[in-house]
XYZ file of C-alpha atoms in Angstrom:
102
model
C 0.000 0.000 0.000
C 1.306 3.427 -0.970
C 1.912 5.485 2.202
C 1.137 8.736 0.340
C -2.275 7.436 -0.625
C -2.848 6.369 2.971
C -2.073 9.882 4.261
C -4.312 11.459 1.625
C -7.101 9.183 2.800
C -6.535 10.324 6.385
C -6.720 13.947 5.247
C -10.011 13.293 3.526
C -11.372 11.532 6.608
C -10.373 14.470 8.812
C -12.233 16.721 6.397
C -15.470 15.236 7.676
C -14.748 16.865 11.040
C -14.281 20.229 9.367
C -17.545 19.829 7.467
C -19.372 19.162 10.750
C -17.666 22.162 12.376
C -18.731 24.485 9.546
C -22.282 23.100 9.524
C -22.806 23.525 13.254
C -21.122 26.934 13.351
C -23.675 28.167 10.813
C -26.515 26.584 12.795
C -25.261 28.271 15.977
C -25.021 31.567 14.110
C -28.664 31.247 13.143
C -29.647 30.424 16.738
C -27.813 33.469 18.107
C -29.170 36.051 15.659
C -26.171 35.715 13.325
C -23.444 36.689 15.740
C -20.196 37.273 13.852
C -18.041 34.985 15.960
C -19.916 31.886 14.774
C -19.325 32.881 11.161
C -15.654 33.466 11.967
C -15.515 30.011 13.557
C -16.968 28.505 10.372
C -14.454 30.419 8.235
C -11.591 29.360 10.507
C -12.667 25.739 10.124
C -12.850 26.076 6.350
C -9.462 27.773 6.128
C -7.846 25.159 8.359
C -9.379 22.474 6.134
C -7.767 24.147 3.110
C -4.532 24.054 5.099
C -4.816 20.262 5.168
C -6.207 19.880 1.672
C -3.190 21.664 0.172
C -1.140 18.591 0.984
C -3.100 16.462 -1.486
C -2.109 18.256 -4.721
C 1.389 18.710 -3.298
C 1.657 14.963 -2.632
C 0.537 14.305 -6.204
C 3.169 16.777 -7.470
C 0.498 19.079 -8.916
C 1.839 22.129 -7.081
C 5.380 23.124 -6.188
C 6.906 23.167 -2.732
C 6.838 26.979 -2.783
C 3.120 27.161 -3.581
C 2.264 24.514 -1.002
C 4.379 26.293 1.611
C 2.711 29.618 0.816
C -0.761 28.078 1.094
C 0.133 26.467 4.430
C 1.547 29.712 5.835
C -1.375 31.912 4.751
C -4.074 29.447 5.804
C -2.330 28.767 9.108
C -2.158 32.491 9.926
C -5.702 33.292 8.773
C -7.156 30.238 10.481
C -5.453 31.111 13.769
C -6.602 34.753 13.641
C -10.196 33.817 12.873
C -10.189 31.086 15.503
C -8.860 33.543 18.076
C -11.484 36.133 17.147
C -14.289 33.602 17.389
C -13.119 32.439 20.811
C -12.918 36.042 22.011
C -16.498 36.572 20.760
C -17.692 33.483 22.585
C -15.939 34.574 25.757
C -17.378 38.094 25.698
C -20.836 36.752 24.876
C -20.734 34.319 27.780
C -19.636 37.116 30.132
C -22.654 39.179 29.063
C -24.964 36.225 29.697
C -23.374 35.618 33.087
C -23.864 39.257 34.089
C -27.524 39.183 32.995
C -28.103 36.122 35.187
C -26.770 37.853 38.315
């Protein structure tokens, strides 16, 4: 069995988790009157999925090392920023709820 094909299969399997994350982030956005942090969480999940997916064409030699490295750097940075923003939004939202309950 080709180890590259095995790793590509694992990447595709992990993509299912990202699809669920995006789906539920949009559902939570709808439940909370379209708060921005849920959308940012969905975008972070999508961008981090692209981060993984870039390894597939690279492994098949369809893109160069430079292009794959650039994609990984940009998606890693954007994903981290959006993930951080969404967590900050969740934190501040929970603080507001906590204060209303007092």
